[in-house]
Amino acid sequence: MKRFAVICLLVGLAIPAVLADLEGRPPAGVKVTYNYDRRNPGWCSFRLTLRNETKPRPLFIAGRNESGTMTVKFPSMEGVEEFEGVSGISDLVGTVETQSTAVIDAGQWSANWIGAEQFVGTAWLNQQQRPEMKVRIVDVTDWQQKTDEKRRPLDRDLFEAKMVFELHVGDKKIRLTRPVTARFRAPSSRGGKYAVRFSTDFSFQGSQLGLTGRDAGTIDAKMVIEGFSTFAGNTDEQLRKSLEDSEIPTLD
Amino acid sequence: MALAAAGAAAQTVPLKATLVAENPTWPVVDEKSGAVMDLRVTLQIENVSDKPVSILRFNDVRAYAGDLAVGVTDPTGLSVQPFVWQMPAPKSRDGSEWGSKASHYLTLQPDESQKIDLTPGFFGYTQQDPTTAPPSEYKITPFGPRRYGLVRHGKSSVRVTLKSGGDASVAPEGFWQGTLQAGPLEVRRVADTKGISGRLAGYLKKAARGPKVQPVAATYFGGPDFEEFRAVGSQEDGTIVAFGNAWGPTFPDTGDAELTVLGEKHWLDVTPYQGGQEYRFRGQRDGQGGRMVFAGFDRLYPNRAGMIVRFAPDLSKVLSVTRFAWGNASIDQAAVGAGGKLFIAGQCTEHFEAIARKAGKMHVVPVPDSPKAGPVRYQDKVDLSGDVYVARLSPDAKTLEWVVVLRGHRSISPLWFDNAGGVSFDSWGIKRVDAQGKLRMVELTWRAGGRIRTLGVNPATGGVLRGGDRNTGTGREPWRQPQLTMYDEAGQPVWKIYDWSPGLVGHDDYRLVSDSAARVIAWDRQGDLWFSGWSDGGNSVFTRNPVDLDKGLPQRGLGMSLWGAGVGSFCHIIHMDADTWKVHGYMTFAAYLNDYDPATRQYRDKPNSVRIDKLVPFSDGALAFMGGASSYLVQTPNAFYRRLDQDWSDLPAAGGSGPFFCVLDKTLGSFLFCSTMPACDLTDLTETSRGLAVVSTTTGISKDYQSPPVVNALQPAYGGGRGDGHILLMQRPDALKGAE
């Protein structure tokens, strides 16, 4: 009975905050699973741009999620105590925890063999069969909410973290740890899904991934990865059910 | 039925009005009720004074159905200027309350230079009934909701036809009453952008800034039959060469100019009209009634005679005319190449080979092995060879230097030149004839799927640029992707732009998913590339750098914005270095609606559709282009066309729909001229030593009663028939340097 009362209290506090629709991230204490299945979202949510100062044309790559999941657990119940009435949820207390096995198929390239020497990645383009490119997210750590005083309230969904990921091209790969910017997006009133968008800039040596000539040197990359929860539709109903069913509410 | 010619004011002159006919023998009848829908009354109105009539005023005109049309016939002298009136909707359907009791005015101005010989069925979409109407009677019908127009002549008398129409199910007896009087008419002009708001007003003001190029000369070229200009070029000495066709059976009077006829006459007894009939019946959607409309010309008509008219650099004189004899060859594509050589191409009959054999060189390309090639049947009467040809003539247009006859090829592309004096064209594959007249095929070794919309040869390198589009999808929506692929002179692909993966374009960070296509290509003398892209909305990949989707493009021109565009047809002009892909200039181009939307009760501020058909980069870096526009083109104040508003106001420069051309300075930042060309089907434009030459085929008067410009004209009056050639010479953009 006591436990039921606590849950009721939590529901009473958390649901209005969610429904206020100010926050893109899930409410504190909720664990969300972002599913990187190929059909989620079913279109290209990944993009990667490779630039090399010696080449006139950057290589633009788009891709679709392929497999795996990323679980993001926001600080647990202690954070709830920081709710501040009408202004919504205060800054998070505690640590965001992430588990990831996500793989992205970076398979749509904005170039083919025509004028391959003009593009970054000439050696890849000139291969008889273009090499497969994949990105595997290994882990995301060191989450910190961005504390820009000038930010708008909506930017409370903005975080910085460190992402450990691998870039595979054919049988070669590089493993990188880079700061990323993460933005959480809530389902809109019209439906949709929870989403998290990672963006990062990084550099690598082209030779590490089999590139030669002018491409063998430093290549600057810009990457955007987006994951979506499988849950969609009536947010508050789902959350209410989750809160009632478990001590650690989960959305997946 | 009551009619009186009254003189109510001091300025009035007596008119004599006589009822000529009531209810012609061919009314349109409501099939369900049997009621007469198309009731007409024709009046003969004569000016019996010795003073010219300037105005006809109809007092107390009453229309039953809110759909009253006015026509004036028997044109012999007076020119009736554009006329608009607004007829309120009827208050009742039983005739107890008339729809209008307002006075309506027709303006009549004597203007011999504007005299146009009316021909039955002259007015594009509302044609005279050919079966019953006498040739001297004409009818003009509404050109828009509740708008009526009237333009015509009558030296001493005019014949006026009033007719009810529209949705009237019963036409009451004596459906109109009127009096006639002559008197002055005050035409209200709006000098500024009053009444116009939103982006249209802003762009009109911007377009009005700075000096403008002016017309130097403009003239008709035509006789009593149908003549058309299809292309124009300029020779080194400034001679302007207009290419086109005469459809016969008579050829225009060439005056003192030397006339050269190539070949022997082979006239076939077939009609030039589609379907074999001059008119066809166009039914209404509900199946209730309809009208006879002009069927249109059949471009396969074998009697066409290609003609080359060489004008003096200032259009002050026709230097020479060269034409094929009837039934030999037409000229559908043409241009002036290096050394003033004349290149022509078009359809030809089997008789053309007799002319071709007299040329210095002759190549014959056999019929392609395809069911889409070979002879064609013309209107189920005669078999035509389906041959096309390309030929080069001497600069004086008297001698054929070489001819390529492409048997059964049926169609041919525009002609492209390279700096070496060669010419390329596409007819079942790209073919090239070099300066010595040697023919060879250029095989494009790699052709992606999708449509070819345009081809262009870089004159500096001889490379071929292929533009077009392909249907694809972003994963979220279907998307038409533009394509521009450059091939070298040997046909090997060199580069390709806009080849973004569709998934990338559909990514949330871009969403540039408006259907887009590359439509027009032009190369300037420096070897820089100009092209025009089409999009059906504002979110187009053409707004980004062609090789870097993350980079925008600096907007030039008037800075036209496409927000709120919805689905339409919008253009982008891009000037870039073809070797480095550096973009020198970019602009969007659209028309802008600014009309009242009764649904929202607001004035709309929304981009409207345009189309670009040709780009002409000037040697000094300026740009001219032509195309077609929907309503409210942004024109310069010296435009040829003035849109008339419902209250007879004259909007300062907001154009109507139709063919237009535009001249920009070399920064693309200033409009030197922009105007629709009333009554013209623009076909080509080119840079000349004196300016910009623009050729078209004109019907002499548009459906909203405006005529093309006539300035320092060799032939100031329309020659008759269904069309004449028309050529206009505008000032050169660099002529304005002192005025800036």
Short mmCIF file of N, CA and C in Angstrom, two decimals, chain B residues 516-594:
data_model
loop_
_atom_site.label_atom_id
_atom_site.label_comp_id
_atom_site.label_asym_id
_atom_site.label_seq_id
_atom_site.Cartn_x
_atom_site.Cartn_y
_atom_site.Cartn_z
N SER B 516 12.99 18.11 -58.75
CA SER B 516 13.87 19.06 -59.45
C SER B 516 14.43 18.43 -60.72
N ALA B 517 14.78 19.25 -61.67
CA ALA B 517 15.35 18.77 -62.93
C ALA B 517 16.20 19.86 -63.55
N ALA B 518 17.24 19.45 -64.26
CA ALA B 518 18.04 20.40 -65.03
C ALA B 518 17.37 20.57 -66.38
N ARG B 519 17.08 21.80 -66.74
CA ARG B 519 16.25 22.03 -67.92
C ARG B 519 16.96 22.76 -69.07
N VAL B 520 17.81 23.72 -68.74
CA VAL B 520 18.41 24.54 -69.80
C VAL B 520 19.89 24.69 -69.52
N ILE B 521 20.70 24.56 -70.56
CA ILE B 521 22.15 24.69 -70.43
C ILE B 521 22.63 25.73 -71.42
N ALA B 522 23.56 26.55 -71.00
CA ALA B 522 24.19 27.50 -71.93
C ALA B 522 25.65 27.67 -71.50
N TRP B 523 26.49 27.92 -72.46
CA TRP B 523 27.91 28.17 -72.18
C TRP B 523 28.25 29.55 -72.68
N ASP B 524 29.00 30.29 -71.90
CA ASP B 524 29.40 31.59 -72.40
C ASP B 524 30.76 31.47 -73.09
N ARG B 525 31.22 32.59 -73.60
CA ARG B 525 32.44 32.54 -74.42
C ARG B 525 33.67 32.22 -73.59
N GLN B 526 33.56 32.42 -72.28
CA GLN B 526 34.70 32.09 -71.41
C GLN B 526 34.71 30.61 -71.05
N GLY B 527 33.73 29.88 -71.49
CA GLY B 527 33.65 28.47 -71.15
C GLY B 527 32.98 28.22 -69.82
N ASP B 528 32.39 29.26 -69.24
CA ASP B 528 31.64 29.07 -67.99
C ASP B 528 30.26 28.50 -68.30
N LEU B 529 29.77 27.77 -67.35
CA LEU B 529 28.48 27.10 -67.52
C LEU B 529 27.37 27.91 -66.88
N TRP B 530 26.29 28.05 -67.60
CA TRP B 530 25.05 28.60 -67.06
C TRP B 530 24.00 27.51 -67.22
N PHE B 531 23.24 27.30 -66.21
CA PHE B 531 22.13 26.38 -66.41
C PHE B 531 20.95 26.80 -65.55
N SER B 532 19.82 26.31 -65.98
CA SER B 532 18.59 26.60 -65.26
C SER B 532 17.98 25.30 -64.77
N GLY B 533 17.64 25.31 -63.51
CA GLY B 533 17.00 24.14 -62.92
C GLY B 533 15.55 24.44 -62.61
N TRP B 534 14.76 23.42 -62.68
CA TRP B 534 13.34 23.54 -62.36
C TRP B 534 13.06 22.80 -61.07
N SER B 535 12.19 23.35 -60.26
CA SER B 535 11.73 22.65 -59.06
C SER B 535 10.25 22.87 -58.90
N ASP B 536 9.60 21.94 -58.25
CA ASP B 536 8.16 22.11 -58.06
C ASP B 536 7.84 22.72 -56.70
N GLY B 537 8.88 23.10 -55.96
CA GLY B 537 8.66 23.73 -54.67
C GLY B 537 9.90 24.49 -54.24
N GLY B 538 9.87 25.00 -53.03
CA GLY B 538 10.97 25.84 -52.58
C GLY B 538 12.14 25.08 -51.99
N ASN B 539 11.91 23.85 -51.53
CA ASN B 539 12.98 23.08 -50.89
C ASN B 539 13.73 22.27 -51.94
N SER B 540 14.60 22.93 -52.64
CA SER B 540 15.25 22.30 -53.77
C SER B 540 16.74 22.16 -53.54
N VAL B 541 17.33 21.11 -54.10
CA VAL B 541 18.78 20.96 -54.03
C VAL B 541 19.48 22.07 -54.82
N PHE B 542 18.75 22.73 -55.70
CA PHE B 542 19.37 23.83 -56.45
C PHE B 542 19.70 25.03 -55.56
N THR B 543 19.15 25.04 -54.36
CA THR B 543 19.48 26.15 -53.46
C THR B 543 20.81 25.91 -52.75
N ARG B 544 21.42 24.76 -52.98
CA ARG B 544 22.71 24.44 -52.35
C ARG B 544 23.79 24.32 -53.41
N ASN B 545 25.01 24.40 -52.95
CA ASN B 545 26.15 24.26 -53.85
C ASN B 545 26.06 22.93 -54.60
N PRO B 546 26.30 22.94 -55.90
CA PRO B 546 26.14 21.70 -56.68
C PRO B 546 27.04 20.56 -56.23
N VAL B 547 28.18 20.89 -55.58
CA VAL B 547 29.08 19.81 -55.16
C VAL B 547 29.21 19.73 -53.64
N ASP B 548 28.49 20.57 -52.92
CA ASP B 548 28.59 20.54 -51.46
C ASP B 548 27.24 20.90 -50.86
N LEU B 549 26.57 19.88 -50.41
CA LEU B 549 25.20 20.08 -49.92
C LEU B 549 25.15 20.92 -48.65
N ASP B 550 26.30 21.04 -47.97
CA ASP B 550 26.30 21.80 -46.72
C ASP B 550 26.48 23.30 -46.96
N LYS B 551 26.75 23.66 -48.20
CA LYS B 551 26.98 25.08 -48.49
C LYS B 551 25.79 25.65 -49.27
N GLY B 552 25.34 26.79 -48.81
CA GLY B 552 24.28 27.47 -49.54
C GLY B 552 24.87 28.24 -50.71
N LEU B 553 24.01 28.95 -51.41
CA LEU B 553 24.46 29.75 -52.53
C LEU B 553 24.06 31.21 -52.30
N PRO B 554 24.93 32.12 -52.66
CA PRO B 554 24.57 33.53 -52.48
C PRO B 554 23.48 33.92 -53.46
N GLN B 555 22.39 34.37 -52.93
CA GLN B 555 21.25 34.72 -53.77
C GLN B 555 21.48 36.06 -54.44
N ARG B 556 21.40 36.08 -55.74
CA ARG B 556 21.48 37.34 -56.49
C ARG B 556 20.08 37.71 -56.99
N GLY B 557 20.07 38.45 -58.08
CA GLY B 557 18.78 38.83 -58.64
C GLY B 557 18.04 39.73 -57.67
N LEU B 558 16.77 39.52 -57.58
CA LEU B 558 15.96 40.32 -56.68
C LEU B 558 15.88 39.67 -55.31
N GLY B 559 16.64 38.61 -55.11
CA GLY B 559 16.58 37.90 -53.84
C GLY B 559 15.24 37.24 -53.64
N MET B 560 14.71 36.69 -54.70
CA MET B 560 13.36 36.14 -54.64
C MET B 560 13.29 34.97 -53.67
N SER B 561 12.30 35.02 -52.87
CA SER B 561 12.11 33.98 -51.86
C SER B 561 11.00 33.04 -52.28
N LEU B 562 11.19 31.78 -51.97
CA LEU B 562 10.19 30.78 -52.36
C LEU B 562 9.42 30.24 -51.16
N TRP B 563 9.48 30.94 -50.04
CA TRP B 563 8.74 30.40 -48.90
C TRP B 563 7.24 30.41 -49.21
N GLY B 564 6.59 29.42 -48.70
CA GLY B 564 5.14 29.33 -48.92
C GLY B 564 4.79 28.97 -50.34
N ALA B 565 5.74 28.37 -51.05
CA ALA B 565 5.51 28.17 -52.47
C ALA B 565 4.42 27.15 -52.77
N GLY B 566 4.29 26.13 -51.94
CA GLY B 566 3.39 25.05 -52.33
C GLY B 566 3.95 24.34 -53.55
N VAL B 567 3.08 23.75 -54.31
CA VAL B 567 3.53 23.05 -55.52
C VAL B 567 3.33 23.96 -56.72
N GLY B 568 4.39 24.17 -57.46
CA GLY B 568 4.30 25.02 -58.65
C GLY B 568 5.45 24.68 -59.57
N SER B 569 5.94 25.69 -60.25
CA SER B 569 7.07 25.51 -61.14
C SER B 569 7.98 26.72 -60.95
N PHE B 570 9.14 26.49 -60.38
CA PHE B 570 10.03 27.58 -60.02
C PHE B 570 11.41 27.33 -60.61
N CYS B 571 12.12 28.40 -60.88
CA CYS B 571 13.37 28.26 -61.61
C CYS B 571 14.56 28.76 -60.80
N HIS B 572 15.67 28.16 -61.07
CA HIS B 572 16.93 28.55 -60.45
C HIS B 572 17.94 28.73 -61.58
N ILE B 573 18.68 29.81 -61.53
CA ILE B 573 19.72 30.05 -62.54
C ILE B 573 21.06 30.01 -61.83
N ILE B 574 21.96 29.21 -62.34
CA ILE B 574 23.27 29.04 -61.70
C ILE B 574 24.36 29.28 -62.74
N HIS B 575 25.32 30.10 -62.36
CA HIS B 575 26.47 30.40 -63.20
C HIS B 575 27.70 29.86 -62.50
N MET B 576 28.41 28.94 -63.12
CA MET B 576 29.52 28.31 -62.41
C MET B 576 30.67 27.98 -63.35
N ASP B 577 31.81 27.79 -62.73
CA ASP B 577 32.99 27.35 -63.45
C ASP B 577 32.87 25.83 -63.63
N ALA B 578 32.94 25.40 -64.87
CA ALA B 578 32.73 23.98 -65.12
C ALA B 578 33.94 23.13 -64.76
N ASP B 579 35.07 23.76 -64.48
CA ASP B 579 36.26 22.99 -64.10
C ASP B 579 36.41 22.86 -62.60
N THR B 580 36.06 23.95 -61.89
CA THR B 580 36.26 23.94 -60.44
C THR B 580 34.93 23.86 -59.69
N TRP B 581 33.84 23.97 -60.36
CA TRP B 581 32.49 23.98 -59.80
C TRP B 581 32.26 25.17 -58.88
N LYS B 582 33.10 26.17 -59.01
CA LYS B 582 32.88 27.37 -58.21
C LYS B 582 31.67 28.12 -58.78
N VAL B 583 30.74 28.44 -57.90
CA VAL B 583 29.52 29.11 -58.35
C VAL B 583 29.75 30.62 -58.33
N HIS B 584 29.61 31.23 -59.50
CA HIS B 584 29.78 32.68 -59.62
C HIS B 584 28.50 33.43 -59.28
N GLY B 585 27.39 32.85 -59.60
CA GLY B 585 26.13 33.56 -59.36
C GLY B 585 24.97 32.59 -59.31
N TYR B 586 23.99 32.99 -58.55
CA TYR B 586 22.80 32.13 -58.40
C TYR B 586 21.60 33.01 -58.14
N MET B 587 20.51 32.65 -58.72
CA MET B 587 19.27 33.36 -58.41
C MET B 587 18.08 32.44 -58.61
N THR B 588 17.06 32.69 -57.83
CA THR B 588 15.79 32.01 -58.07
C THR B 588 14.90 32.97 -58.85
N PHE B 589 13.96 32.40 -59.54
CA PHE B 589 13.06 33.24 -60.34
C PHE B 589 11.66 32.66 -60.26
N ALA B 590 10.72 33.53 -59.93
CA ALA B 590 9.32 33.10 -59.83
C ALA B 590 8.44 34.31 -60.06
N ALA B 591 7.19 34.07 -60.30
CA ALA B 591 6.19 35.13 -60.29
C ALA B 591 5.56 35.11 -58.89
N TYR B 592 4.79 36.16 -58.57
CA TYR B 592 4.22 36.23 -57.23
C TYR B 592 2.77 36.65 -57.28
N LEU B 593 1.94 35.79 -56.77
CA LEU B 593 0.52 36.10 -56.74
C LEU B 593 0.25 37.25 -55.78
N ASN B 594 -0.66 38.07 -56.16
CA ASN B 594 -1.10 39.12 -55.25
C ASN B 594 -2.56 39.42 -55.57
#
